Coordinates of N, CA, C and O in Angstrom, one line a residue:
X99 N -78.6 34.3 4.6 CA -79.4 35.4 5.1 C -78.9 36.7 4.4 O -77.7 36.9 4.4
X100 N -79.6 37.4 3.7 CA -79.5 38.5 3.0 C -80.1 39.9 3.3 O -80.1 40.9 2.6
X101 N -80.7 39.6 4.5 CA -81.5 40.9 4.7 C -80.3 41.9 5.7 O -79.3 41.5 6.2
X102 N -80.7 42.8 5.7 CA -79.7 43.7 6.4 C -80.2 44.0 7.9 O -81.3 44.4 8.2
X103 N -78.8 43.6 8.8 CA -79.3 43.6 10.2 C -80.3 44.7 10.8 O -80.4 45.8 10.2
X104 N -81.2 44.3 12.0 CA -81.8 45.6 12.3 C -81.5 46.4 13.1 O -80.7 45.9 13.8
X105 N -81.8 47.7 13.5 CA -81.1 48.5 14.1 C -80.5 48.2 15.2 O -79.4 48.7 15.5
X106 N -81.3 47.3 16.1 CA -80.2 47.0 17.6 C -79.1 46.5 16.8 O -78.1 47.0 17.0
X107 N -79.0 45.4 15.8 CA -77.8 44.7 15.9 C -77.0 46.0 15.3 O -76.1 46.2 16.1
X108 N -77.0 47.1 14.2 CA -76.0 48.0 14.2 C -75.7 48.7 15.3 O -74.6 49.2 15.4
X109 N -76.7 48.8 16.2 CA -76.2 49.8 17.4 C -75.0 48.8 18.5 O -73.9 49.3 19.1
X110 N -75.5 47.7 18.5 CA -74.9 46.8 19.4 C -73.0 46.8 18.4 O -72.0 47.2 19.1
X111 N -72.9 46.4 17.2 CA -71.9 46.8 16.4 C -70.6 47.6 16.7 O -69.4 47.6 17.0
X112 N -71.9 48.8 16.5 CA -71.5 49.7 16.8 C -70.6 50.1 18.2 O -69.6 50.7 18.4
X113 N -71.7 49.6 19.0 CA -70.8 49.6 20.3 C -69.4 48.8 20.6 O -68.7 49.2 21.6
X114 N -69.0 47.8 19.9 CA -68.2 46.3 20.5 C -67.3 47.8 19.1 O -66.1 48.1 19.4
X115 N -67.7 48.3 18.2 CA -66.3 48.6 17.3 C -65.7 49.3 18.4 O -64.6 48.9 18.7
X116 N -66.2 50.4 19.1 CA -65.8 51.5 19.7 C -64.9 50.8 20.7 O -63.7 51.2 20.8
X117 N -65.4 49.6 21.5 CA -64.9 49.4 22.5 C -63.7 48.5 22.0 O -62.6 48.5 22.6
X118 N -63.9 47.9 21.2 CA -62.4 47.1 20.7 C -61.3 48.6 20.3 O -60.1 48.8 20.7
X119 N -61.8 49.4 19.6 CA -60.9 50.7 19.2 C -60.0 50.9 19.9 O -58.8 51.0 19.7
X120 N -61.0 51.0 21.4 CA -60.1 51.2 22.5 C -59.5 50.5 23.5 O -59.3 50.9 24.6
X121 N -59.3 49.5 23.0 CA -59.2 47.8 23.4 C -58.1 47.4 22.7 O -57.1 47.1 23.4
X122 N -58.1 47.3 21.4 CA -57.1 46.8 20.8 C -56.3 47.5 19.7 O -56.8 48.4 19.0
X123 N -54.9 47.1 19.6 CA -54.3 48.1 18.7 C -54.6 47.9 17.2 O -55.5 47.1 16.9
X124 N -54.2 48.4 16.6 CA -54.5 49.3 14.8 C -53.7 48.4 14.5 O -52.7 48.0 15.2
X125 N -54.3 47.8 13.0 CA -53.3 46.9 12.8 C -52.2 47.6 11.8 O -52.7 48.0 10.7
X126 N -50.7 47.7 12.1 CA -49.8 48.6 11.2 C -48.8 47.6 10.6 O -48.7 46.5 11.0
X127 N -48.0 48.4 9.6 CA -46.8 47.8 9.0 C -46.4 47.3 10.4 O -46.9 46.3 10.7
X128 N -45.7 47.8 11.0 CA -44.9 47.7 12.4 C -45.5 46.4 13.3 O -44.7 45.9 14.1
X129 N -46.9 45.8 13.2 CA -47.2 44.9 13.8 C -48.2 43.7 13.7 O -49.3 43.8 13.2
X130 N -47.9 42.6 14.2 CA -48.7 41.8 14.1 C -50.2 40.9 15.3 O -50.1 40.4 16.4
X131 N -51.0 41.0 14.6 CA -51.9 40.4 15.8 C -52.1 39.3 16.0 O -51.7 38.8 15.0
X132 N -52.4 38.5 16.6 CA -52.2 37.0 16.9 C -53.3 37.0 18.3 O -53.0 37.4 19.4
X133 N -54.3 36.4 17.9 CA -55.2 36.2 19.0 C -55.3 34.2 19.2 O -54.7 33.4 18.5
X134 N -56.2 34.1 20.2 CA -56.5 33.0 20.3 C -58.4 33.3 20.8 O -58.9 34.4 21.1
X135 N -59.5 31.8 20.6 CA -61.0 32.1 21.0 C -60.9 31.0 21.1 O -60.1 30.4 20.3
X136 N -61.8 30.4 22.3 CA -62.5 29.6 22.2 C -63.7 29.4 22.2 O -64.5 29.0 23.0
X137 N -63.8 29.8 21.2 CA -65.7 30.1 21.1 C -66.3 28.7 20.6 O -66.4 28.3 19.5
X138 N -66.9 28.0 22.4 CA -67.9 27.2 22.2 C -68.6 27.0 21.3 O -69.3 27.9 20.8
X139 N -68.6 25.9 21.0 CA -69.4 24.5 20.5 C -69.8 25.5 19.0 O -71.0 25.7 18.6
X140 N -68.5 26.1 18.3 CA -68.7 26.8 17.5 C -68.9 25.9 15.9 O -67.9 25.6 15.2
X141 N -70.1 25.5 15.6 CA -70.7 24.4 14.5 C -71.8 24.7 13.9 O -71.5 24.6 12.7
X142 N -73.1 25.1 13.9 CA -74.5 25.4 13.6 C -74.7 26.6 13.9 O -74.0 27.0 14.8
X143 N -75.4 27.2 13.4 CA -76.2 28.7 13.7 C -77.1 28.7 13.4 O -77.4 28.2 12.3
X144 N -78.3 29.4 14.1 CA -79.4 29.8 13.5 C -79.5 30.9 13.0 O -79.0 32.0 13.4
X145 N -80.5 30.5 11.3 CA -80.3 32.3 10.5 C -81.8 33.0 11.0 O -82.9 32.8 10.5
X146 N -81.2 33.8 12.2 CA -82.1 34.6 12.2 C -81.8 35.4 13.1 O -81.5 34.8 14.1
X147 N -81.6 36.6 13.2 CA -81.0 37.7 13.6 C -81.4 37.7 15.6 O -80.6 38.3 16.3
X148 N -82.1 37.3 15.8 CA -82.4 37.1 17.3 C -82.9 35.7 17.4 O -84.1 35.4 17.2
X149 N -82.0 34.7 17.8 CA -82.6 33.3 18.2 C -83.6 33.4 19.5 O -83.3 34.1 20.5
X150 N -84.8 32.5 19.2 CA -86.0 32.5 20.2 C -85.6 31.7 21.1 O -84.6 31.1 20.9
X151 N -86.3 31.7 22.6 CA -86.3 30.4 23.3 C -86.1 28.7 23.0 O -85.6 27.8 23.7
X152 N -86.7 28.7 21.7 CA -87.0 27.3 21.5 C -86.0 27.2 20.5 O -85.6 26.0 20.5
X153 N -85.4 28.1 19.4 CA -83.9 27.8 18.8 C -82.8 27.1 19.3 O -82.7 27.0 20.6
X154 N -82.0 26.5 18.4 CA -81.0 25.6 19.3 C -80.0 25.5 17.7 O -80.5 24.8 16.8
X155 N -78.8 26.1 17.5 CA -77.9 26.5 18.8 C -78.8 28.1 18.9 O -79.5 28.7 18.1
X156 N -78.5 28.5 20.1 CA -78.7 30.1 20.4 C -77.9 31.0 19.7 O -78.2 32.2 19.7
X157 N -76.5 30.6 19.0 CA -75.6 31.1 17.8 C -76.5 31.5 16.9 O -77.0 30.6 16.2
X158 N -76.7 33.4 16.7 CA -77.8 33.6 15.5 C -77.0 34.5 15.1 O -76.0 34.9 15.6
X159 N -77.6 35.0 13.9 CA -76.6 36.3 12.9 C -75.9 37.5 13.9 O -74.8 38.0 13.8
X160 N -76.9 37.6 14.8 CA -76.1 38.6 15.5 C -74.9 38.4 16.2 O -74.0 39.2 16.1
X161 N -74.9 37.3 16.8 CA -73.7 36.7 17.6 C -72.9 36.4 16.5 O -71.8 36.1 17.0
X162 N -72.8 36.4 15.1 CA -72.1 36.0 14.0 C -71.7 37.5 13.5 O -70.6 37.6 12.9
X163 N -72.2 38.1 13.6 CA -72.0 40.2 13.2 C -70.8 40.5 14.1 O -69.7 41.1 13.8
X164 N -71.2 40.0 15.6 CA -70.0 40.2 16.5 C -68.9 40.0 16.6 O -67.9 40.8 16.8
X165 N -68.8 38.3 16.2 CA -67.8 37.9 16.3 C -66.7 37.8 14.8 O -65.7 37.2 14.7
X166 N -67.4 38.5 13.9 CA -66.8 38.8 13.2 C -66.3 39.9 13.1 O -65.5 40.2 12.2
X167 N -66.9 40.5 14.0 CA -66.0 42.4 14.0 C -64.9 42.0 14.6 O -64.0 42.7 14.2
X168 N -64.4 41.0 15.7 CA -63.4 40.9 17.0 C -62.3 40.4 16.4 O -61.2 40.9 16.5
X169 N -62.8 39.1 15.5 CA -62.0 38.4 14.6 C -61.1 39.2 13.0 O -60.2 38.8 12.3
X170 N -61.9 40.2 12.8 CA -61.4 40.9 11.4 C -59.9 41.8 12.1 O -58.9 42.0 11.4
X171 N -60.0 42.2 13.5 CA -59.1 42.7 14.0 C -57.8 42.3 14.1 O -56.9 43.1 14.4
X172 N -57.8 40.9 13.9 CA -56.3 40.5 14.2 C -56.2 39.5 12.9 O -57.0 38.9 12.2
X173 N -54.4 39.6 12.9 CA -54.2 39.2 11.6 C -54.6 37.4 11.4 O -55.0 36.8 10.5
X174 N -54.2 37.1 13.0 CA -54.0 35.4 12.6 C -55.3 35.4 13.9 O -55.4 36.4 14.7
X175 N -55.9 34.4 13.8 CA -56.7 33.7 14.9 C -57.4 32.8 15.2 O -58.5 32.6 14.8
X176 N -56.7 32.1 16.1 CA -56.9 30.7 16.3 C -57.9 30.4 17.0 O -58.0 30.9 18.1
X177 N -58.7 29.6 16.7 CA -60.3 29.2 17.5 C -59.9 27.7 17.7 O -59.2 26.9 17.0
X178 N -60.8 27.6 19.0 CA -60.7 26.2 19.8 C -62.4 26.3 19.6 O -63.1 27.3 19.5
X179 N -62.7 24.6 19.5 CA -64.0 24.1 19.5 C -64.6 23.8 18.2 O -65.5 22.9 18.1
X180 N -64.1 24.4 17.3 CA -65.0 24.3 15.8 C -65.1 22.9 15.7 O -64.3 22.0 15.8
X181 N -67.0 23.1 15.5 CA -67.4 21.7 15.6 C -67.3 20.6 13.8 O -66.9 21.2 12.7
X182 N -67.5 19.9 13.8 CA -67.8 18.8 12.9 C -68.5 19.5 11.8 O -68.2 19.4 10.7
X183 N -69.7 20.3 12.2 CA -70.8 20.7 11.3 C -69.8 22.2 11.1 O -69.5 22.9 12.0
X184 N -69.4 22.4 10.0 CA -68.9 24.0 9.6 C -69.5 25.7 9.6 O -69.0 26.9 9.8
X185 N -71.1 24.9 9.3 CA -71.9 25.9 9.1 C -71.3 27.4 10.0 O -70.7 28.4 9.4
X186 N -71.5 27.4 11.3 CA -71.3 29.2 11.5 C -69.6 29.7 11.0 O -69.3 30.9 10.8
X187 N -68.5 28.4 10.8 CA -67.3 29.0 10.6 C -67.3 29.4 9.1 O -66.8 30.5 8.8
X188 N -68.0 28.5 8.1 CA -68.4 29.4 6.7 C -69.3 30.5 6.5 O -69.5 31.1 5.4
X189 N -69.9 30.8 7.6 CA -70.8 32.2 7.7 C -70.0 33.1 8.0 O -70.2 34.3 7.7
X190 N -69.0 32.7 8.7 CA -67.9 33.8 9.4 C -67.1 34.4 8.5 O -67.0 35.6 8.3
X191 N -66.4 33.0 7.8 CA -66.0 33.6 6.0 C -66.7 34.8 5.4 O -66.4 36.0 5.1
X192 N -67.7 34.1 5.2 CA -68.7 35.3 4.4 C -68.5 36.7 4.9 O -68.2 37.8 4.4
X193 N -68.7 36.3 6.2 CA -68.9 37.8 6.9 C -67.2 38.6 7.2 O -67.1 39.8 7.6
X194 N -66.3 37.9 7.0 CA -64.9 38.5 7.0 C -64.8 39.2 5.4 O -64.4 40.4 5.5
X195 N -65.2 38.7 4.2 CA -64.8 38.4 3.3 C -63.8 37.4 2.5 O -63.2 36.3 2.8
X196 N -63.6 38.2 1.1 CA -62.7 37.2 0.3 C -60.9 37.3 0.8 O -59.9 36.6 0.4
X197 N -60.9 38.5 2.0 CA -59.4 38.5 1.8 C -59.2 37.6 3.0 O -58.1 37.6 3.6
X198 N -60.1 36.8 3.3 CA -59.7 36.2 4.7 C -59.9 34.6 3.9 O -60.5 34.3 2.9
X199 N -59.0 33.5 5.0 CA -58.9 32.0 4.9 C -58.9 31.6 5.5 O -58.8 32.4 6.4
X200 N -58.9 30.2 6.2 CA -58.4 29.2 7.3 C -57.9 28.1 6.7 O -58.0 27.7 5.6
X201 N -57.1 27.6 8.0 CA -56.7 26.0 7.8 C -57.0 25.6 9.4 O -56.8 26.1 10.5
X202 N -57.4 24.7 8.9 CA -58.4 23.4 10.1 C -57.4 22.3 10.3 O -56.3 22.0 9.7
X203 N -58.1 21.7 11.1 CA -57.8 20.1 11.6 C -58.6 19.3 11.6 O -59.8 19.3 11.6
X204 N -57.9 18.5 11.4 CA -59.5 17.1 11.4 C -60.3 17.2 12.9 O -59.8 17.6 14.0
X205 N -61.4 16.7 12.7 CA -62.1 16.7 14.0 C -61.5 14.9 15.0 O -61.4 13.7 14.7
X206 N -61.4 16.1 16.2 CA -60.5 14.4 16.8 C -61.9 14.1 17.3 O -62.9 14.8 17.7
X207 N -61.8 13.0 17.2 CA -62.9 11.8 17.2 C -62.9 10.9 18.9 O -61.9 10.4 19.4
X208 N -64.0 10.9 19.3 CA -64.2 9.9 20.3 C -64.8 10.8 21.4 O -64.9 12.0 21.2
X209 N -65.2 10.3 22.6 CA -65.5 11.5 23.7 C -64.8 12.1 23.8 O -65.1 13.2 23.3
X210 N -63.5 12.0 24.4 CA -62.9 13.2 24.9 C -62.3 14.4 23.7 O -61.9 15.5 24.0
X211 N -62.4 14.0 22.7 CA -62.7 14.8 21.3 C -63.7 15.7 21.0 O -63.4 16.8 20.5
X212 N -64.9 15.4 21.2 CA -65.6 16.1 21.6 C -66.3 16.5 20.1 O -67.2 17.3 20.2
X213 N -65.8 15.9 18.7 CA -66.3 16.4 17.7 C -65.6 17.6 17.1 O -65.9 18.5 16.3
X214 N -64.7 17.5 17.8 CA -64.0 19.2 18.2 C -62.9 19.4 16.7 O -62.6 18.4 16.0
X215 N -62.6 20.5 16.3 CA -61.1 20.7 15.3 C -60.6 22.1 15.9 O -61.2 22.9 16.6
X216 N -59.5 22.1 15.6 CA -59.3 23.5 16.0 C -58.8 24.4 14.6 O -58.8 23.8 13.5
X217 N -58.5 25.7 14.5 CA -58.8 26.4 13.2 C -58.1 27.7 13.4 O -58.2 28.3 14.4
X218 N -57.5 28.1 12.4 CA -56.9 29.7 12.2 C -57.3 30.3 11.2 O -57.2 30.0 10.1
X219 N -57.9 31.2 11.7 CA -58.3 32.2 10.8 C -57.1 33.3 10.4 O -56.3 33.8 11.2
X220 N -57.1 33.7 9.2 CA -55.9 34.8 8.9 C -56.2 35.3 7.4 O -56.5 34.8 6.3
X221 N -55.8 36.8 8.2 CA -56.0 38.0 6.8 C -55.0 37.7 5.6 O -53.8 37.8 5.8
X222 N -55.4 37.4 4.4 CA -54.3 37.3 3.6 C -53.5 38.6 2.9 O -52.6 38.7 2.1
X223 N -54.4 39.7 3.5 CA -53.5 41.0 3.1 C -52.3 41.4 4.2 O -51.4 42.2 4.1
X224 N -52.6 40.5 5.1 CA -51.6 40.7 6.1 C -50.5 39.4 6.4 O -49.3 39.6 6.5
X225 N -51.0 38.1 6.6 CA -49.8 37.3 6.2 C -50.6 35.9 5.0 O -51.6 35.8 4.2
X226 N -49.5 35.2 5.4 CA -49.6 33.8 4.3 C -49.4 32.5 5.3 O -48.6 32.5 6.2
X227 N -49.8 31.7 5.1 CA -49.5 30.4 5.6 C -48.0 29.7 4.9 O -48.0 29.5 3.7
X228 N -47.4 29.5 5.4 CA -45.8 29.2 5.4 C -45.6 27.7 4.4 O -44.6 27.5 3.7
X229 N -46.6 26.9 4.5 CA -46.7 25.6 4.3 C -46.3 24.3 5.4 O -46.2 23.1 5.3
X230 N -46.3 25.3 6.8 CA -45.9 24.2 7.9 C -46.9 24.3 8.5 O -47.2 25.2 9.2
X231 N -47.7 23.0 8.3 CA -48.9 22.5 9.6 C -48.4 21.0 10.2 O -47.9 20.0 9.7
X232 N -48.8 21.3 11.6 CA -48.9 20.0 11.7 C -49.3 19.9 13.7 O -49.2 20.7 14.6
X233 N -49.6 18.4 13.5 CA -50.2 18.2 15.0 C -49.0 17.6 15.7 O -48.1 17.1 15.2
X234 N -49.2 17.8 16.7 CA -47.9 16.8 18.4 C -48.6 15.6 18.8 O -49.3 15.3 19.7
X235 N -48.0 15.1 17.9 CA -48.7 13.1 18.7 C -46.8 12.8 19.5 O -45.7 12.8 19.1
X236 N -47.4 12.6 20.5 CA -45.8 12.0 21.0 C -45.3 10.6 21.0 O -46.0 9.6 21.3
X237 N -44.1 10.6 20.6 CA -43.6 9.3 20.4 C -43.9 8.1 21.1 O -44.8 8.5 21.8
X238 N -43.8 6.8 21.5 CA -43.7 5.7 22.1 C -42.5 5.5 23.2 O -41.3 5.4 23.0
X239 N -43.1 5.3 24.3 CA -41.9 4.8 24.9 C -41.4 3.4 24.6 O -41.7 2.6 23.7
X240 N -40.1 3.4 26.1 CA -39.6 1.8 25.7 C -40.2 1.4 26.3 O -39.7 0.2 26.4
X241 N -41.2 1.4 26.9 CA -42.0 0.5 28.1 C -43.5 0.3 27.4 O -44.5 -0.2 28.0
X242 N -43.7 0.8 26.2 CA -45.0 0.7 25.7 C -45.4 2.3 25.1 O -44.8 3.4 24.9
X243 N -46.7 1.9 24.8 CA -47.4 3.7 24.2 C -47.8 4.2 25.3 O -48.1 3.7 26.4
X244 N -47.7 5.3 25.0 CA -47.5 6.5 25.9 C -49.0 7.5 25.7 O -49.4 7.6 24.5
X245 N -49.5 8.0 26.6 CA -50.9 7.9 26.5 C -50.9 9.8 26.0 O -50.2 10.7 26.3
X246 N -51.9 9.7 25.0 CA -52.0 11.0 24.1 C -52.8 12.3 24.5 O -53.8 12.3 25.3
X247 N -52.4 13.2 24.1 CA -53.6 14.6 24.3 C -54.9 13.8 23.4 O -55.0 13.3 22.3
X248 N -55.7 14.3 24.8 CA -57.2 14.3 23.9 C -57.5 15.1 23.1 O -58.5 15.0 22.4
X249 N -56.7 16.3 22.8 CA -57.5 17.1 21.7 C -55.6 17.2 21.3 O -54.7 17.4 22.1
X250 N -55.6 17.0 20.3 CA -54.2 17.0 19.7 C -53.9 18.4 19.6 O -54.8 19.1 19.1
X251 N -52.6 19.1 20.1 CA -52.4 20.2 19.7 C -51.6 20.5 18.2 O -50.7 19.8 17.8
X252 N -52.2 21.5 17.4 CA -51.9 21.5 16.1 C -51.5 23.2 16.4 O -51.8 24.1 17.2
X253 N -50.1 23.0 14.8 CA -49.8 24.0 14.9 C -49.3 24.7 13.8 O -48.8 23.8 13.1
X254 N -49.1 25.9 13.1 CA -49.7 26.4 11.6 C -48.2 27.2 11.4 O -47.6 27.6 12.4
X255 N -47.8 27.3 10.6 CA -46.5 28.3 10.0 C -47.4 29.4 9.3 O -48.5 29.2 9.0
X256 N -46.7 30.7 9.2 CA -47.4 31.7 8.6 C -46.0 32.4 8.6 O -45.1 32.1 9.4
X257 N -46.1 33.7 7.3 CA -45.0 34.7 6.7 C -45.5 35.7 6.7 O -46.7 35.7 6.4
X258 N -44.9 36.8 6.8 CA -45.3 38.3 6.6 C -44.1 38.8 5.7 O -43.0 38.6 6.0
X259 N -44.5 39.5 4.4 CA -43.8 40.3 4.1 C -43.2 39.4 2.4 O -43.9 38.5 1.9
X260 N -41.9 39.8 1.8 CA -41.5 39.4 0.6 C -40.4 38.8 0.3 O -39.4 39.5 0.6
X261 N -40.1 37.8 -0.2 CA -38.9 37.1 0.1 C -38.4 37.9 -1.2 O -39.0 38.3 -2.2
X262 N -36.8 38.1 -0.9 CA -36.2 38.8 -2.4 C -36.3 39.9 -2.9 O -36.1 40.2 -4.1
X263 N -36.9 40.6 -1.8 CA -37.0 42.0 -2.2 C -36.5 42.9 -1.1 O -36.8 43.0 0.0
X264 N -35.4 43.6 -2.1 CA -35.1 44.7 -1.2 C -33.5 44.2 -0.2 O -32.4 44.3 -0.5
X265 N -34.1 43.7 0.8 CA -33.1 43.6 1.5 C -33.2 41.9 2.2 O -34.2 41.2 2.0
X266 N -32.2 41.4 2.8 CA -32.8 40.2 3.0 C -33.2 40.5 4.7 O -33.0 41.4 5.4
X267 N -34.0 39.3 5.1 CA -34.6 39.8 6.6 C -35.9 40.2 6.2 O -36.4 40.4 7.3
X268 N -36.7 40.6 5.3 CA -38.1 41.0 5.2 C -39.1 40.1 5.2 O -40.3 40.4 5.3
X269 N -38.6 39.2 5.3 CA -39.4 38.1 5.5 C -39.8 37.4 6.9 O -38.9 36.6 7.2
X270 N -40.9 37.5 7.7 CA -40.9 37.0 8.9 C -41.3 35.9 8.9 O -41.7 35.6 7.8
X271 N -41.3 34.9 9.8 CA -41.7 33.5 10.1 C -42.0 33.2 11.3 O -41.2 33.0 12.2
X272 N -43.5 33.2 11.4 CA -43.5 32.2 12.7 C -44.7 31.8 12.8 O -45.6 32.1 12.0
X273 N -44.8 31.0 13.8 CA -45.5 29.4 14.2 C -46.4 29.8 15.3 O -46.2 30.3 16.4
X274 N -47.8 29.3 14.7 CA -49.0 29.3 15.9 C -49.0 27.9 16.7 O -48.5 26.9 16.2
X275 N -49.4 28.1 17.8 CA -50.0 27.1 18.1 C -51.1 27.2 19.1 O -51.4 28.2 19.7
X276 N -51.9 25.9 19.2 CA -53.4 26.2 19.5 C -53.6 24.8 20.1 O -53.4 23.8 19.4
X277 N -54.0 24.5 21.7 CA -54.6 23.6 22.2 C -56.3 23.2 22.4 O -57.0 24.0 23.0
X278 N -56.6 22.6 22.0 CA -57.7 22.6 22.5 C -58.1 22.1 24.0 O -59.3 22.2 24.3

């Protein structure tokens, strides 16, 4: 979709900037943001700026304008639900830009899976992924297997700052984690 929103969606925008302004802090040297969403059955979108009655999902550009203003706010953020189908989370890309990335999970598979992955979004002007991912399957008992999370909790390493420069300690480290 290439046309540019129409005026309710800038006024609506416009409203959620103001109120996050005063909602949430500035992102500074001094700090880091770390959210969590679980933004439902987040997989398909319809491109068209107001989904009708008869659209399905009801996820349309505008709901994608929004939730991209909420999400550009914080440095790391972790979404529960991202479905199988990627579609609205690479719209979201788009709409973050190029300085933004994710790392996903596989979609846990079966009912109580739900089709589901879970996912972090993060500013790469503000940190880096560490190279530590990984999910919590728990071990086996002695009495047999030991019965599992339906949605595996996974969990992401990320760094702020410069290794080797300056002073040592500039370098932060730490660890998301995200249930579904």
């Amino acid at each position: 979709m290439t046309s540019d929103p129409p005026a309710s969606v800038t006024r609506d925008v416009a409203r959620l900037r103001a109120a996050l302004d005063d909602t949430l802090p500035t992102k500074t040297a001094s700090n880091l943001l770390i959210g969590t969403w679980n933004v439902r059955a987040f997989g398909d979108l319809t491109e068209k700026w107001k989904a009708g009655p008869r659209d399905s999902p009801k996820r349309d550009l505008h709901a994608m304008t929004c939730i991209a203003e909420i999400a550009s706010r914080f440095d790391v953020l972790a979404l529960q639900e991202v479905r199988r189908n990627t579609t609205a989370l690479h719209y979201l890309m788009g709409l973050l830009g190029p300085g933004w990335r994710f790392i996903t999970s596989d979609v846990t598979e079966g009912s109580a899976g739900n089709g589901e992955r879970l996912t972090y979004l993060y500013d790469t002007a503000r940190v880096q992924p560490s190279g530590l991912v990984g999910e919590i399957v728990l071990p086996p008992a002695t009495d047999g297997p030991v019965p599992q999370f339906a949605r595996t909790p996974y969990a992401a390493g990320f760094t702020r700052g410069t290794a080797g420069c300056q002073a040592p300690g500039l370098v932060e480290r730490f660890l998301v984690g995200n249930c579904g």
